[in-house]
């Protein structure tokens, strides 16, 4: 082929025809990014769930309640704060797990509440199982469940009941990480202090060593049981003094630890970014994430 003919072929085929852009009516799949990080929080009464959520969100008041379509729940008369209804929702367990709690001061989190499992509470366990399964099957990341916080109260003589073990042994949450949270861990410090004092350790020294001793006993006695579960949590967090408002720095540190452990347990980088963005009131955590 002569040079003249090659030039002719190039000029005839160039520029290539522009591809037709699909019209809006032709687009059948809509990609939406989630605006909130969705968490299922499980725990029996007095497990410190409400205190925990307030600490994480940096909130003082009550959360607002949203239905499954993300509409704020209203009374029949007017749109008012539903403090008494939400108090009942959290404290008595009279609720719909599909409904979400959001604090106005930090709408980056959506919390779904489960009242936990008492021995023989088959119904609630099945409700949670179906909720996790249904959220996992949703195609939209916006409505999917992103993490599970399972709360245990450390001031209870029985850390883990048979019903709790059934959850971890029979429910596979797949890619949704479960974080085991032991609240009120400072209650174990008192037990540790008594044990150290009984060993003849002076008062001030026993008081100083009690938190470390309590954690060591926890790791030695309880962690092996947790690790033997069929579907163990991906992370374990022990929180102290969350209820003590006179120690705001310790509360923020505990909340940051929980968020960091949750972030580390996530497999999806996009969800990690979403979690950090949701925690925008916590400047320290955002700076740590930016430096990674």
Short mmCIF file of C-alpha atoms in Angstrom, two decimals:
data_model
loop_
_atom_site.label_atom_id
_atom_site.label_comp_id
_atom_site.label_asym_id
_atom_site.label_seq_id
_atom_site.Cartn_x
_atom_site.Cartn_y
_atom_site.Cartn_z
CA UNK A 1 0.00 0.00 0.00
CA UNK A 2 1.45 3.34 -1.02
CA UNK A 3 2.10 6.14 1.45
CA UNK A 4 -0.58 8.23 -0.23
CA UNK A 5 -3.17 5.48 0.20
CA UNK A 6 -2.22 4.93 3.86
CA UNK A 7 -2.76 8.62 4.53
CA UNK A 8 -6.12 8.37 2.82
CA UNK A 9 -7.20 5.42 4.97
CA UNK A 10 -6.12 7.22 8.15
CA UNK A 11 -7.89 10.40 7.23
CA UNK A 12 -11.05 8.51 6.31
CA UNK A 13 -11.19 6.57 9.61
CA UNK A 14 -10.08 9.39 11.86
CA UNK A 15 -11.36 10.72 14.11
CA UNK A 16 -13.26 7.63 15.27
CA UNK A 17 -17.02 7.99 15.65
CA UNK A 18 -18.15 9.21 19.07
CA UNK A 19 -19.97 6.71 21.22
CA UNK A 20 -23.56 7.51 21.92
CA UNK A 21 -24.11 8.33 25.57
CA UNK A 22 -26.98 6.43 27.19
CA UNK A 23 -30.05 8.49 27.86
CA UNK A 24 -31.29 8.73 31.48
CA UNK A 25 -34.16 6.41 30.60
CA UNK A 26 -31.66 3.78 29.46
CA UNK A 27 -29.76 3.69 32.75
CA UNK A 28 -31.22 0.86 34.80
CA UNK A 29 -28.66 0.58 37.60
CA UNK A 30 -28.32 3.43 40.05
CA UNK A 31 -25.15 3.62 42.12
CA UNK A 32 -25.69 5.42 45.41
CA UNK A 33 -23.11 5.99 48.08
CA UNK A 34 -24.22 5.62 51.69
CA UNK A 35 -24.43 8.79 53.74
CA UNK A 36 -24.42 7.03 57.10
CA UNK A 37 -22.52 4.16 58.65
CA UNK A 38 -25.09 1.55 59.72
CA UNK A 39 -24.53 -0.40 62.95
CA UNK A 40 -26.58 -3.06 64.70
CA UNK A 41 -26.03 -2.77 68.45
CA UNK A 42 -26.92 -5.82 70.55
CA UNK A 43 -27.04 -6.00 74.32
CA UNK A 44 -29.27 -6.70 77.27
CA UNK A 45 -30.73 -4.04 79.55
CA UNK A 46 -28.15 -2.10 81.57
CA UNK A 47 -25.35 -2.99 79.16
CA UNK A 48 -24.60 0.71 78.73
CA UNK A 49 -25.71 0.94 75.10
CA UNK A 50 -27.25 4.41 75.34
CA UNK A 51 -24.18 5.79 77.13
CA UNK A 52 -21.96 4.21 74.50
CA UNK A 53 -23.86 5.71 71.57
CA UNK A 54 -23.83 9.17 73.12
CA UNK A 55 -20.07 8.94 73.67
CA UNK A 56 -19.36 7.82 70.12
CA UNK A 57 -21.56 10.53 68.61
CA UNK A 58 -20.54 13.26 71.04
CA UNK A 59 -24.21 13.78 71.84
CA UNK A 60 -26.03 14.82 74.99
CA UNK A 61 -29.70 14.55 74.08
CA UNK A 62 -31.93 11.82 72.73
CA UNK A 63 -31.62 10.35 69.22
CA UNK A 64 -34.30 10.72 66.59
CA UNK A 65 -36.13 7.65 65.33
CA UNK A 66 -36.36 6.78 61.61
CA UNK A 67 -38.41 4.13 59.87
CA UNK A 68 -37.09 1.64 57.30
CA UNK A 69 -37.54 4.21 54.51
CA UNK A 70 -35.36 6.69 56.42
CA UNK A 71 -38.29 8.94 57.31
CA UNK A 72 -38.31 10.51 60.75
CA UNK A 73 -41.06 9.02 62.88
CA UNK A 74 -43.74 11.58 63.73
CA UNK A 75 -46.56 11.64 66.25
CA UNK A 76 -50.12 11.83 64.99
CA UNK A 77 -50.44 15.45 66.12
CA UNK A 78 -47.19 17.19 65.25
CA UNK A 79 -43.51 16.71 64.58
CA UNK A 80 -41.93 16.82 68.04
CA UNK A 81 -38.97 15.19 69.74
CA UNK A 82 -39.94 11.65 70.69
CA UNK A 83 -37.89 11.48 73.87
CA UNK A 84 -40.36 9.40 75.87
CA UNK A 85 -40.99 7.04 72.96
CA UNK A 86 -37.27 6.60 72.30
CA UNK A 87 -36.62 6.08 76.00
CA UNK A 88 -39.14 3.23 75.88
CA UNK A 89 -37.54 2.03 72.66
CA UNK A 90 -34.12 1.76 74.27
CA UNK A 91 -34.95 0.75 77.82
CA UNK A 92 -37.88 -1.65 77.45
CA UNK A 93 -37.06 -3.15 74.10
CA UNK A 94 -40.50 -2.32 72.65
CA UNK A 95 -39.23 -1.56 69.20
CA UNK A 96 -38.80 -2.57 65.61
CA UNK A 97 -35.25 -3.57 64.79
CA UNK A 98 -35.75 -2.15 61.29
CA UNK A 99 -36.07 1.36 62.75
CA UNK A 100 -32.86 3.38 63.10
CA UNK A 101 -31.62 5.82 65.71
CA UNK A 102 -29.72 8.96 64.66
CA UNK A 103 -28.42 11.76 66.82
CA UNK A 104 -29.11 15.21 65.33
CA UNK A 105 -25.61 16.34 66.32
CA UNK A 106 -24.04 13.49 64.35
CA UNK A 107 -26.27 12.01 61.63
CA UNK A 108 -23.32 10.10 60.19
CA UNK A 109 -24.33 7.02 62.19
CA UNK A 110 -27.51 4.94 61.96
CA UNK A 111 -28.01 2.54 64.86
CA UNK A 112 -30.37 -0.42 64.90
CA UNK A 113 -31.06 -1.69 68.40
CA UNK A 114 -31.57 -5.25 69.62
CA UNK A 115 -32.46 -5.83 73.25
CA UNK A 116 -30.15 -8.83 73.46
CA UNK A 117 -30.93 -12.44 74.20
CA UNK A 118 -32.10 -13.85 77.46
CA UNK A 119 -31.89 -17.59 77.97
CA UNK A 120 -34.42 -19.26 75.73
CA UNK A 121 -35.21 -16.04 73.83
CA UNK A 122 -35.53 -17.82 70.50
CA UNK A 123 -37.78 -15.16 68.97
CA UNK A 124 -35.34 -12.27 69.38
CA UNK A 125 -32.45 -14.38 68.14
CA UNK A 126 -34.41 -15.24 65.01
CA UNK A 127 -35.35 -11.58 64.49
CA UNK A 128 -31.67 -10.63 64.58
CA UNK A 129 -30.73 -13.52 62.31
CA UNK A 130 -33.29 -12.47 59.70
CA UNK A 131 -32.30 -8.81 59.98
CA UNK A 132 -28.62 -9.58 59.35
CA UNK A 133 -29.50 -11.89 56.47
CA UNK A 134 -31.85 -9.39 54.82
CA UNK A 135 -29.38 -6.51 55.10
CA UNK A 136 -26.58 -8.64 53.68
CA UNK A 137 -28.71 -9.46 50.65
CA UNK A 138 -29.40 -5.85 49.73
CA UNK A 139 -27.62 -4.64 46.60
CA UNK A 140 -27.42 -1.05 47.78
CA UNK A 141 -24.51 -0.31 50.12
CA UNK A 142 -26.62 2.54 51.47
CA UNK A 143 -29.06 0.13 53.13
CA UNK A 144 -26.63 -2.63 53.98
CA UNK A 145 -25.48 -3.36 57.51
CA UNK A 146 -21.86 -2.30 57.96
CA UNK A 147 -20.93 -3.50 61.46
CA UNK A 148 -22.31 -5.12 64.62
CA UNK A 149 -21.50 -3.99 68.14
CA UNK A 150 -22.27 -6.73 70.66
CA UNK A 151 -22.32 -5.29 74.20
CA UNK A 152 -21.62 -7.21 77.39
CA UNK A 153 -21.75 -5.65 80.83
CA UNK A 154 -18.59 -6.44 82.79
CA UNK A 155 -20.37 -5.82 86.10
CA UNK A 156 -22.51 -8.89 85.48
CA UNK A 157 -21.38 -12.16 87.03
CA UNK A 158 -22.18 -13.97 83.79
CA UNK A 159 -20.35 -12.29 80.93
CA UNK A 160 -21.77 -14.58 78.27
CA UNK A 161 -25.02 -16.50 78.56
CA UNK A 162 -26.02 -19.61 76.64
CA UNK A 163 -28.08 -17.39 74.33
CA UNK A 164 -25.04 -15.21 73.60
CA UNK A 165 -23.01 -18.29 72.76
CA UNK A 166 -25.78 -19.45 70.43
CA UNK A 167 -25.50 -16.20 68.50
CA UNK A 168 -21.76 -16.58 67.97
CA UNK A 169 -21.98 -20.30 67.27
CA UNK A 170 -24.92 -20.31 64.85
CA UNK A 171 -24.98 -16.93 63.08
CA UNK A 172 -22.37 -16.30 60.42
CA UNK A 173 -22.41 -12.56 59.71
CA UNK A 174 -20.22 -12.92 56.63
CA UNK A 175 -18.40 -9.72 55.71
CA UNK A 176 -20.14 -7.74 58.47
CA UNK A 177 -17.67 -7.62 61.38
CA UNK A 178 -18.82 -8.20 64.95
CA UNK A 179 -17.07 -6.17 67.64
CA UNK A 180 -17.49 -7.51 71.19
CA UNK A 181 -17.69 -4.59 73.61
CA UNK A 182 -17.30 -5.13 77.35
CA UNK A 183 -18.75 -2.04 78.98
CA UNK A 184 -18.37 -1.01 82.63
CA UNK A 185 -14.98 -2.70 82.68
CA UNK A 186 -13.98 -0.52 85.63
CA UNK A 187 -16.16 -2.83 87.75
CA UNK A 188 -13.46 -5.46 87.31
CA UNK A 189 -10.86 -3.00 88.57
CA UNK A 190 -12.49 -3.16 92.01
CA UNK A 191 -12.30 -6.95 91.97
CA UNK A 192 -8.67 -6.76 90.88
CA UNK A 193 -7.88 -4.25 93.64
CA UNK A 194 -9.32 -6.61 96.25
CA UNK A 195 -7.29 -9.51 94.87
CA UNK A 196 -4.07 -7.49 94.93
CA UNK A 197 -4.76 -6.20 98.44
CA UNK A 198 -5.29 -9.79 99.59
CA UNK A 199 -1.79 -10.54 98.34
CA UNK A 200 -0.40 -7.94 100.73
CA UNK A 201 0.23 -5.24 98.13
CA UNK A 202 0.01 -1.71 99.63
CA UNK A 203 -3.17 0.31 99.00
CA UNK A 204 -1.78 2.86 96.52
CA UNK A 205 0.20 0.27 94.59
CA UNK A 206 -2.81 -2.06 94.38
CA UNK A 207 -4.98 0.81 93.18
CA UNK A 208 -2.44 1.69 90.49
CA UNK A 209 -2.01 -1.88 89.26
CA UNK A 210 -5.69 -2.87 89.39
CA UNK A 211 -6.66 -1.92 85.77
CA UNK A 212 -3.72 -3.81 84.28
CA UNK A 213 -4.34 -6.81 86.55
CA UNK A 214 -8.05 -6.85 85.63
CA UNK A 215 -7.24 -6.86 81.90
CA UNK A 216 -4.66 -9.62 82.35
CA UNK A 217 -7.19 -11.79 84.19
CA UNK A 218 -9.75 -11.11 81.47
CA UNK A 219 -7.31 -12.12 78.73
CA UNK A 220 -6.34 -15.27 80.58
CA UNK A 221 -9.78 -16.50 81.62
CA UNK A 222 -12.29 -15.20 79.08
CA UNK A 223 -10.47 -14.58 75.80
CA UNK A 224 -9.76 -18.30 75.21
CA UNK A 225 -13.51 -18.98 75.50
CA UNK A 226 -14.29 -16.22 73.01
CA UNK A 227 -11.72 -17.49 70.52
CA UNK A 228 -13.23 -20.99 70.62
CA UNK A 229 -16.62 -19.78 69.38
CA UNK A 230 -17.62 -20.93 65.89
CA UNK A 231 -17.86 -17.33 64.67
CA UNK A 232 -15.80 -15.27 67.13
CA UNK A 233 -15.86 -11.47 67.05
CA UNK A 234 -13.21 -9.84 64.91
CA UNK A 235 -12.23 -7.52 67.73
CA UNK A 236 -12.75 -7.15 71.47
CA UNK A 237 -12.90 -3.77 73.19
CA UNK A 238 -12.97 -3.17 76.96
CA UNK A 239 -14.39 0.21 77.95
CA UNK A 240 -14.00 1.94 81.30
CA UNK A 241 -15.66 4.99 82.87
CA UNK A 242 -17.98 5.68 79.94
CA UNK A 243 -20.67 6.87 82.36
CA UNK A 244 -18.42 9.31 84.23
CA UNK A 245 -19.01 12.72 82.64
CA UNK A 246 -16.29 14.25 84.80
CA UNK A 247 -13.70 12.37 82.71
CA UNK A 248 -14.38 13.60 79.15
CA UNK A 249 -10.86 12.82 77.92
CA UNK A 250 -11.15 9.18 78.99
CA UNK A 251 -14.58 8.91 77.39
CA UNK A 252 -13.27 10.28 74.09
CA UNK A 253 -10.27 7.95 74.24
CA UNK A 254 -12.54 4.95 74.79
CA UNK A 255 -14.83 5.98 71.93
CA UNK A 256 -11.81 6.45 69.64
CA UNK A 257 -10.54 2.98 70.51
CA UNK A 258 -13.90 1.46 69.59
CA UNK A 259 -14.00 3.27 66.24
CA UNK A 260 -10.40 2.30 65.47
CA UNK A 261 -11.08 -1.36 66.24
CA UNK A 262 -14.20 -1.25 64.07
CA UNK A 263 -12.30 0.37 61.21
CA UNK A 264 -9.56 -2.27 61.40
CA UNK A 265 -12.18 -5.03 61.23
CA UNK A 266 -13.69 -3.72 57.97
CA UNK A 267 -12.66 -5.33 54.69
CA UNK A 268 -13.88 -2.53 52.42
CA UNK A 269 -11.74 0.62 52.16
CA UNK A 270 -14.78 2.67 51.15
CA UNK A 271 -16.52 1.68 54.38
CA UNK A 272 -13.43 2.62 56.37
CA UNK A 273 -13.57 6.10 54.87
CA UNK A 274 -17.29 6.30 55.58
CA UNK A 275 -16.74 5.33 59.22
CA UNK A 276 -14.08 7.99 59.73
CA UNK A 277 -16.28 10.59 58.06
CA UNK A 278 -19.16 9.63 60.34
CA UNK A 279 -16.91 10.24 63.31
CA UNK A 280 -16.19 13.83 62.27
CA UNK A 281 -16.61 15.29 65.79
CA UNK A 282 -13.57 13.24 66.82
CA UNK A 283 -10.72 15.31 65.38
CA UNK A 284 -8.04 13.03 66.83
CA UNK A 285 -9.36 9.99 64.95
CA UNK A 286 -9.70 11.88 61.67
CA UNK A 287 -6.09 13.04 61.91
CA UNK A 288 -4.90 9.48 62.57
CA UNK A 289 -6.80 8.20 59.54
CA UNK A 290 -5.39 10.95 57.33
CA UNK A 291 -1.83 10.07 58.32
CA UNK A 292 -2.17 6.36 57.49
#
